[in-house]
Amino acid sequence: MKKVINLGIVGFGTVGSGVYNLVSRNSRTICAKTGIEIKVKTICDLDTTKVSAAVSGTAVTSRWQDITEDPEIDVVAELIGGISPAREIIRESMKHGKNVVTANKKLLAENGSEMLEMLADTGGSLGFEAAVCGGIPCIMVLNKGLAGNNIISITGILNGTTNYILSKMESRGLSFEQALADAQRLGFAEADPTFDVEGYDAGHKIAILAMLAYGRSIDFKTIPLEGITKISPLDISYAQDMGYTIKLLGIAKNINGKLDIRVHPTMIPKEHPLASVRNEFNSIMMDGDMIGPVVMNGRGAGSSATASAVVSDIVQLAGKPEFHPRFIGAAKLMSPEQRISRYYIRMLTEDSPGILSQISGTLGRHKISIASVIQKEVNAELVPLIIVTHEAKDSSMQKCVTEIEKFDFVKEHVTLIRVEDFKQQEKKQ
């Protein structure tokens, strides 16, 4: 016997329209597989004319209260994004006994503890698979498939825009600006790409994954974020020469009870599974203490991928496999004095004697050991100098770079990229 779920959609943009189209096209398939028939009862959007022209047999309104207060609606899909009124829509939906699905990573990452308190107060259920890499069922895997594991680390290519840009910089030798323009032309980047290229999008996603993996509330403002705007074709070329590729990674680790959560460009070995993930695709590697590393690849964004994740959540909630994560306190994040990494340092300097000794002396004073130096012969007054270090404290490296940039012979801002070899570290859960 089939079960009918009446759905209310709030927001009819890329994702909202994608959900409507998916349900309309595949309703029979969904019902045949799950025994659940999803009916879109009402759609809310400020532009009711646009919605009315695109749908049939569905009520259209500009008031989200018409959905949250409708006793016939079972599930509300909050797909407008942002903090407000999305937060109010979710709260009112749950107060009226409805389950909610959302793709709102900003709300979950920045107000995650509030959302869980809301679940506890109302007894509602919240599905948010679509909030993190829509085409990859990473939330379900983390919550269910790896429920018996302590999560040692999560490492991911979490943003398709930046991965596309870095892929084209590597394969076609494009500058950042050229690759960005190409991504915008193809619809992989927004007109204002700041949210993606400066690491905020990946930061929201790794924050959500870390909260679920470690059961701790996280202050998003404390997560260090670095984007890819400073990466040049020169860095891409040197990375290839050294056997690495550059990816924007979101990283979360539990090290001796403290969480190391960050987003930044990273040089990773070419043979690593994440290195082969190209263009707009995403990839997530979760390392469990019992199962070891689990890698999932797929499209992370776009109308179809995100809509698929939203519908998956609707089906899951209809079957009542409720999941109510509980936080056991605020996360203790590692400080810059505790975070360590290997580093690639590129600087443009005058071609004069004694420069390398001054730079190496500065590194030495901060207890940073040099692993290798690269300086290709060029017939120019200014030459790129590349130094790769052994592991060093993040705080020491930042202080060192500040000092190096004060030298008169250094002519541009220093480029600093972390190098990750993914060696196993002893971690206490």
Coordinates of C-alpha atoms in Angstrom, one line a residue:
M1 CA 0.0 0.0 0.0
K2 CA 1.5 3.3 -1.0
K3 CA 2.0 6.2 1.3
V4 CA 1.2 9.7 0.0
I5 CA 3.4 12.6 1.2
N6 CA 2.2 16.1 0.5
L7 CA 5.2 18.4 0.0
G8 CA 5.4 22.2 0.3
I9 CA 8.4 23.9 -1.5
V10 CA 9.6 27.2 -0.2
G11 CA 11.8 28.8 -2.9
F12 CA 11.6 28.1 -6.6
G13 CA 15.1 28.9 -7.7
T14 CA 17.6 26.4 -9.2
V15 CA 17.1 23.8 -6.5
G16 CA 13.4 24.4 -5.8
S17 CA 12.5 24.1 -9.5
G18 CA 14.8 21.1 -9.7
V19 CA 12.9 19.3 -7.0
Y20 CA 9.5 20.0 -8.6
N21 CA 10.8 18.8 -12.0
L22 CA 12.3 15.6 -10.5
V23 CA 9.1 14.7 -8.6
S24 CA 6.9 15.4 -11.6
R25 CA 9.1 13.4 -13.9
N26 CA 10.0 10.4 -11.7
S27 CA 7.1 10.1 -9.3
R28 CA 6.1 6.7 -10.6
T29 CA 9.7 5.4 -10.3
I30 CA 10.0 6.8 -6.7
C31 CA 6.7 5.1 -5.8
A32 CA 7.6 1.8 -7.3
K33 CA 10.9 1.7 -5.4
T34 CA 9.8 3.1 -2.1
G35 CA 6.0 2.8 -1.9
I36 CA 5.9 6.5 -1.3
E37 CA 4.0 8.9 -3.6
I38 CA 5.2 12.5 -3.3
K39 CA 2.8 15.2 -4.3
V40 CA 3.8 18.8 -4.5
K41 CA 0.8 20.6 -2.9
T42 CA 2.1 24.2 -2.7
I43 CA 5.0 26.2 -3.9
C44 CA 6.0 29.5 -2.2
D45 CA 8.1 32.1 -4.0
L46 CA 8.1 35.9 -4.2
D47 CA 7.7 35.7 -8.0
T48 CA 4.4 33.9 -8.2
T49 CA 4.0 34.7 -11.9
K50 CA 7.2 32.8 -12.7
V51 CA 6.1 29.8 -10.7
S52 CA 2.6 29.8 -12.1
A53 CA 4.0 29.7 -15.6
A54 CA 6.2 26.7 -14.8
V55 CA 3.8 24.4 -12.9
S56 CA 0.3 23.0 -13.1
G57 CA -2.0 21.5 -10.6
T58 CA -0.1 23.0 -7.7
A59 CA -1.1 25.9 -5.5
V60 CA 1.2 28.9 -5.7
T61 CA 1.7 31.6 -2.9
S62 CA 4.1 34.3 -1.9
R63 CA 3.5 33.7 1.9
W64 CA 5.6 30.9 3.4
Q65 CA 3.0 30.7 6.3
D66 CA 0.5 29.2 3.8
I67 CA 2.8 26.2 3.7
T68 CA 3.9 26.0 7.3
E69 CA 0.4 26.3 8.7
D70 CA -1.3 24.0 6.2
P71 CA -2.4 20.8 8.1
E72 CA -2.4 18.8 4.9
I73 CA 1.3 19.3 4.2
D74 CA 3.6 16.6 5.6
V75 CA 7.1 17.8 4.6
V76 CA 8.4 21.3 4.0
A77 CA 11.4 21.8 1.7
E78 CA 13.2 25.0 2.7
L79 CA 15.1 26.0 -0.4
I80 CA 15.6 29.7 -0.1
G81 CA 19.0 29.7 1.6
G82 CA 20.5 32.2 4.0
I83 CA 19.7 32.7 7.7
S84 CA 16.4 34.6 7.8
P85 CA 13.6 33.8 7.1
A86 CA 14.9 30.3 6.5
R87 CA 15.3 29.8 10.3
E88 CA 11.8 30.9 11.0
I89 CA 10.4 28.7 8.2
I90 CA 12.0 25.7 9.7
R91 CA 11.0 26.5 13.2
E92 CA 7.3 27.2 12.3
S93 CA 7.2 24.0 10.2
M94 CA 8.3 21.9 13.1
K95 CA 6.0 23.6 15.5
H96 CA 3.1 22.6 13.2
G97 CA 4.3 19.0 13.3
K98 CA 6.0 18.9 9.9
N99 CA 9.3 17.4 8.9
V100 CA 11.7 19.6 7.1
V101 CA 14.4 19.1 4.4
T102 CA 16.9 21.8 3.5
A103 CA 19.9 22.5 1.3
N104 CA 20.9 25.4 3.5
K105 CA 24.5 24.9 4.4
K106 CA 25.0 28.5 5.7
L107 CA 22.2 28.1 8.3
L108 CA 23.4 24.7 9.4
A109 CA 27.1 25.6 9.6
E110 CA 26.6 28.9 11.4
N111 CA 23.6 28.0 13.5
G112 CA 24.0 24.2 13.9
S113 CA 23.5 24.0 17.6
E114 CA 20.4 26.2 17.4
M115 CA 18.9 23.8 14.8
L116 CA 19.5 20.8 17.0
E117 CA 17.9 22.5 20.0
M118 CA 14.9 23.3 17.7
L119 CA 14.7 19.6 16.9
A120 CA 14.7 18.6 20.5
D121 CA 12.1 21.2 21.5
T122 CA 9.6 20.4 18.7
G123 CA 10.3 16.7 18.1
G124 CA 10.6 17.3 14.4
S125 CA 13.0 15.7 12.0
L126 CA 15.4 17.6 9.7
G127 CA 17.0 16.2 6.5
F128 CA 20.0 18.0 5.1
E129 CA 21.7 15.6 2.7
A130 CA 21.5 18.3 0.0
A131 CA 23.5 20.8 2.1
V132 CA 26.8 19.0 1.6
C133 CA 27.9 17.9 -1.9
G134 CA 24.3 17.2 -3.2
G135 CA 25.3 14.4 -5.5
I136 CA 27.2 12.5 -2.9
P137 CA 25.2 10.8 0.0
C138 CA 27.9 11.7 2.5
I139 CA 25.5 12.6 5.4
M140 CA 23.8 9.2 5.2
V141 CA 27.2 7.4 5.0
L142 CA 28.5 9.4 8.0
N143 CA 25.4 9.0 10.1
K144 CA 24.6 5.4 9.3
G145 CA 27.2 3.5 7.2
L146 CA 30.0 4.6 9.5
A147 CA 28.0 4.8 12.8
G148 CA 30.2 2.1 14.3
N149 CA 33.4 4.0 13.6
N150 CA 35.3 6.8 15.4
I151 CA 36.0 9.2 12.5
I152 CA 39.8 9.9 12.4
S153 CA 39.6 12.5 9.7
I154 CA 37.5 13.9 6.8
T155 CA 39.2 15.4 3.8
G156 CA 37.3 16.6 0.8
I157 CA 37.2 18.5 -2.4
L158 CA 33.9 20.2 -1.4
N159 CA 33.5 23.0 -4.0
G160 CA 33.0 22.3 -7.7
T161 CA 33.7 25.8 -8.8
T162 CA 37.2 25.9 -7.4
N163 CA 38.0 22.4 -8.5
Y164 CA 37.0 23.3 -12.0
I165 CA 39.2 26.4 -11.9
L166 CA 42.2 24.6 -10.6
S167 CA 41.7 21.7 -13.1
K168 CA 41.7 24.1 -16.0
M169 CA 44.7 26.0 -14.7
E170 CA 46.6 22.7 -14.6
S171 CA 45.4 21.1 -17.9
R172 CA 45.3 24.2 -20.1
G173 CA 47.8 26.5 -18.3
L174 CA 45.2 29.2 -17.7
S175 CA 45.6 32.0 -15.2
F176 CA 43.1 32.1 -12.3
E177 CA 41.2 34.9 -14.0
Q178 CA 41.0 33.0 -17.3
A179 CA 39.8 29.8 -15.7
L180 CA 37.2 31.7 -13.6
A181 CA 35.9 33.4 -16.7
D182 CA 35.6 30.0 -18.4
A183 CA 33.7 28.6 -15.3
Q184 CA 31.3 31.6 -15.3
R185 CA 30.7 31.1 -19.1
L186 CA 29.7 27.5 -18.5
G187 CA 27.6 28.2 -15.4
F188 CA 30.0 26.6 -12.9
A189 CA 30.7 29.9 -11.2
E190 CA 28.5 32.8 -10.0
A191 CA 28.8 36.3 -11.3
D192 CA 30.1 37.1 -7.9
P193 CA 32.3 34.1 -7.1
T194 CA 33.6 35.3 -3.7
F195 CA 31.7 32.7 -1.7
D196 CA 33.3 29.9 -3.7
V197 CA 36.8 31.1 -4.5
E198 CA 37.5 32.4 -1.0
G199 CA 36.6 29.1 0.7
Y200 CA 33.4 30.0 2.4
D201 CA 31.3 27.4 0.7
A202 CA 33.8 24.6 1.5
G203 CA 34.0 25.9 5.0
H204 CA 30.3 25.6 5.6
K205 CA 30.4 22.0 4.3
I206 CA 33.4 20.8 6.4
A207 CA 31.8 22.5 9.5
I208 CA 28.6 20.5 9.0
L209 CA 30.5 17.2 8.5
A210 CA 32.8 17.9 11.5
M211 CA 29.8 18.6 13.8
L212 CA 28.2 15.3 12.8
A213 CA 31.4 13.3 12.9
Y214 CA 32.6 14.5 16.3
G215 CA 29.3 15.5 18.0
R216 CA 30.5 19.0 18.9
S217 CA 29.1 22.4 18.2
I218 CA 31.5 24.5 16.2
D219 CA 31.9 28.3 16.0
F220 CA 32.2 28.8 12.2
K221 CA 34.0 32.1 12.7
T222 CA 37.0 30.2 14.2
I223 CA 37.6 28.0 11.2
P224 CA 40.6 29.3 9.2
L225 CA 39.6 29.8 5.5
E226 CA 41.9 30.4 2.5
G227 CA 40.8 30.5 -1.1
I228 CA 42.5 30.0 -4.4
T229 CA 42.8 33.6 -5.7
K230 CA 46.5 33.7 -5.0
I231 CA 47.3 30.5 -6.9
S232 CA 49.2 31.1 -10.1
P233 CA 50.1 28.9 -13.1
L234 CA 53.7 29.0 -11.8
D235 CA 52.5 27.3 -8.6
I236 CA 50.6 24.7 -10.6
S237 CA 53.7 24.0 -12.7
Y238 CA 56.1 23.6 -9.7
A239 CA 53.6 21.3 -8.0
Q240 CA 53.5 19.1 -11.0
D241 CA 57.3 19.0 -11.2
M242 CA 57.4 17.9 -7.6
G243 CA 54.8 15.1 -8.1
Y244 CA 51.8 17.0 -6.7
T245 CA 48.6 18.6 -7.8
I246 CA 46.8 21.5 -6.0
K247 CA 43.3 21.1 -4.6
L248 CA 41.2 23.3 -2.4
L249 CA 40.6 20.9 0.6
G250 CA 38.2 21.0 3.5
I251 CA 39.9 19.1 6.4
A252 CA 38.7 18.0 9.8
K253 CA 40.7 15.9 12.1
N254 CA 40.5 14.7 15.7
I255 CA 44.0 14.9 17.2
N256 CA 44.3 14.0 20.9
G257 CA 40.8 15.3 21.6
K258 CA 41.1 18.6 19.8
L259 CA 39.7 19.3 16.4
D260 CA 41.7 20.6 13.5
I261 CA 39.3 22.1 11.0
R262 CA 40.4 24.2 8.1
V263 CA 40.0 25.1 4.4
H264 CA 42.9 25.9 2.1
P265 CA 44.7 25.1 -1.1
T266 CA 46.8 22.0 -0.6
M267 CA 49.5 20.2 -2.6
I268 CA 48.6 16.5 -2.6
P269 CA 50.5 13.6 -4.2
K270 CA 49.4 12.8 -7.8
E271 CA 48.7 9.2 -6.8
H272 CA 46.3 10.1 -4.1
P273 CA 42.6 9.3 -4.9
L274 CA 41.6 13.0 -4.5
A275 CA 44.2 14.1 -7.1
S276 CA 42.3 12.5 -10.0
V277 CA 39.0 14.3 -9.2
R278 CA 38.7 16.9 -12.0
N279 CA 36.5 19.8 -13.1
E280 CA 33.3 20.4 -11.3
F281 CA 33.3 17.1 -9.5
N282 CA 33.6 16.7 -5.7
S283 CA 35.1 14.0 -3.6
I284 CA 35.1 13.2 0.1
M285 CA 37.4 10.8 2.0
M286 CA 36.3 9.7 5.5
D287 CA 38.8 7.7 7.6
G288 CA 37.2 5.5 10.2
D289 CA 39.1 3.7 12.9
M290 CA 37.6 0.3 12.0
I291 CA 36.9 0.5 8.3
G292 CA 39.8 2.8 7.1
P293 CA 39.4 5.3 4.4
V294 CA 36.1 5.5 2.4
V295 CA 36.1 7.7 -0.7
M296 CA 33.0 9.0 -2.5
N297 CA 33.0 11.0 -5.7
G298 CA 30.2 12.8 -7.6
R299 CA 28.7 16.0 -8.7
G300 CA 28.5 18.3 -5.7
A301 CA 26.1 21.0 -7.0
G302 CA 23.6 21.9 -9.7
S303 CA 19.9 21.6 -10.0
S304 CA 19.6 17.8 -10.6
A305 CA 22.2 16.6 -8.1
T306 CA 20.9 18.8 -5.2
A307 CA 17.2 18.0 -6.1
S308 CA 18.1 14.3 -6.0
A309 CA 19.5 14.7 -2.4
V310 CA 16.4 16.6 -1.3
V311 CA 14.0 13.9 -2.6
S312 CA 16.2 11.3 -0.9
D313 CA 15.7 13.0 2.4
I314 CA 11.9 13.3 1.8
V315 CA 11.7 9.5 1.2
Q316 CA 13.9 8.8 4.3
L317 CA 11.8 11.0 6.5
A318 CA 8.6 9.4 5.2
G319 CA 9.9 6.1 6.3
K320 CA 10.5 7.6 9.8
P321 CA 14.1 6.5 10.3
E322 CA 14.5 9.6 12.5
F323 CA 18.0 10.8 13.3
H324 CA 18.5 13.3 16.1
P325 CA 22.2 14.1 16.5
R326 CA 23.2 15.4 19.9
F327 CA 26.1 17.6 20.7
I328 CA 28.2 16.8 23.8
G329 CA 29.6 20.3 24.1
A330 CA 31.5 22.9 22.2
A331 CA 34.5 21.8 20.1
K332 CA 38.0 22.6 21.3
L333 CA 39.7 23.7 18.1
M334 CA 43.5 23.5 17.6
S335 CA 45.3 26.9 17.8
P336 CA 47.8 28.0 15.1
E337 CA 50.5 27.1 17.6
Q338 CA 49.2 23.5 17.5
R339 CA 48.5 23.1 13.8
I340 CA 51.5 21.7 11.9
S341 CA 52.1 21.1 8.2
R342 CA 54.8 21.0 5.5
Y343 CA 54.8 24.2 3.4
Y344 CA 55.6 25.3 -0.2
I345 CA 56.9 28.9 -0.2
R346 CA 57.2 30.9 -3.4
M347 CA 58.7 34.4 -3.5
L348 CA 60.0 36.7 -6.3
T349 CA 63.4 38.0 -5.4
E350 CA 66.3 40.0 -6.9
D351 CA 69.0 37.8 -8.4
S352 CA 71.7 38.7 -6.0
P353 CA 74.2 36.8 -3.8
G354 CA 73.3 36.2 -0.1
I355 CA 69.5 36.3 -0.6
L356 CA 69.1 32.5 0.1
S357 CA 71.2 32.7 3.3
Q358 CA 69.1 35.6 4.7
I359 CA 65.8 33.7 3.9
S360 CA 67.1 30.4 5.4
G361 CA 68.3 32.3 8.4
T362 CA 64.8 33.7 9.0
L363 CA 63.3 30.3 8.7
G364 CA 65.9 28.9 11.1
R365 CA 65.1 31.5 13.7
H366 CA 61.5 30.3 13.7
K367 CA 62.7 26.7 13.9
I368 CA 61.6 25.9 10.4
S369 CA 63.7 23.3 8.6
I370 CA 64.2 23.4 4.8
A371 CA 63.4 20.2 2.9
S372 CA 64.3 21.4 -0.6
V373 CA 65.1 24.6 -2.6
I374 CA 64.2 25.2 -6.2
Q375 CA 65.6 28.1 -8.3
K376 CA 65.5 27.5 -12.0
E377 CA 68.0 29.4 -14.1
V378 CA 66.4 32.4 -15.8
N379 CA 67.8 35.4 -17.6
A380 CA 66.1 38.1 -15.6
E381 CA 66.6 40.5 -12.8
L382 CA 63.9 39.0 -10.7
V383 CA 63.7 35.2 -10.2
P384 CA 61.2 32.9 -8.4
L385 CA 62.6 31.2 -5.4
I386 CA 60.8 28.1 -4.1
I387 CA 61.4 26.5 -0.7
V388 CA 59.6 23.4 0.6
T389 CA 59.8 22.9 4.4
H390 CA 59.6 20.0 6.8
E391 CA 56.7 20.1 9.2
A392 CA 56.3 23.4 11.0
K393 CA 53.9 25.2 13.2
D394 CA 51.3 27.3 11.4
S395 CA 51.9 30.2 13.8
S396 CA 55.7 30.1 13.2
M397 CA 55.3 30.0 9.4
Q398 CA 52.9 33.0 9.4
K399 CA 55.4 35.0 11.4
C400 CA 58.2 34.0 9.2
V401 CA 56.4 35.0 6.0
T402 CA 55.6 38.4 7.5
E403 CA 59.3 38.9 8.1
I404 CA 60.4 37.7 4.7
E405 CA 58.0 40.1 3.0
K406 CA 59.8 43.0 4.7
F407 CA 63.1 42.3 2.9
D408 CA 63.7 44.8 0.1
F409 CA 64.8 42.1 -2.3
V410 CA 61.4 40.4 -2.1
K411 CA 59.2 42.0 -4.7
E412 CA 55.8 40.4 -4.3
H413 CA 53.7 38.9 -1.6
V414 CA 54.9 35.5 -0.6
T415 CA 52.7 32.6 -1.8
L416 CA 52.3 29.9 0.9
I417 CA 50.7 26.5 0.2
R418 CA 50.4 23.6 2.5
V419 CA 51.8 20.2 1.4
E420 CA 49.9 17.1 2.6
D421 CA 51.4 13.7 2.2
F422 CA 48.6 12.0 4.1
K423 CA 50.9 10.1 6.4
Q424 CA 49.3 8.3 9.2
Q425 CA 49.4 10.0 12.6
E426 CA 48.5 8.6 16.0
K427 CA 45.2 10.1 17.0
K428 CA 43.4 9.7 20.2
Q429 CA 39.6 9.6 19.9

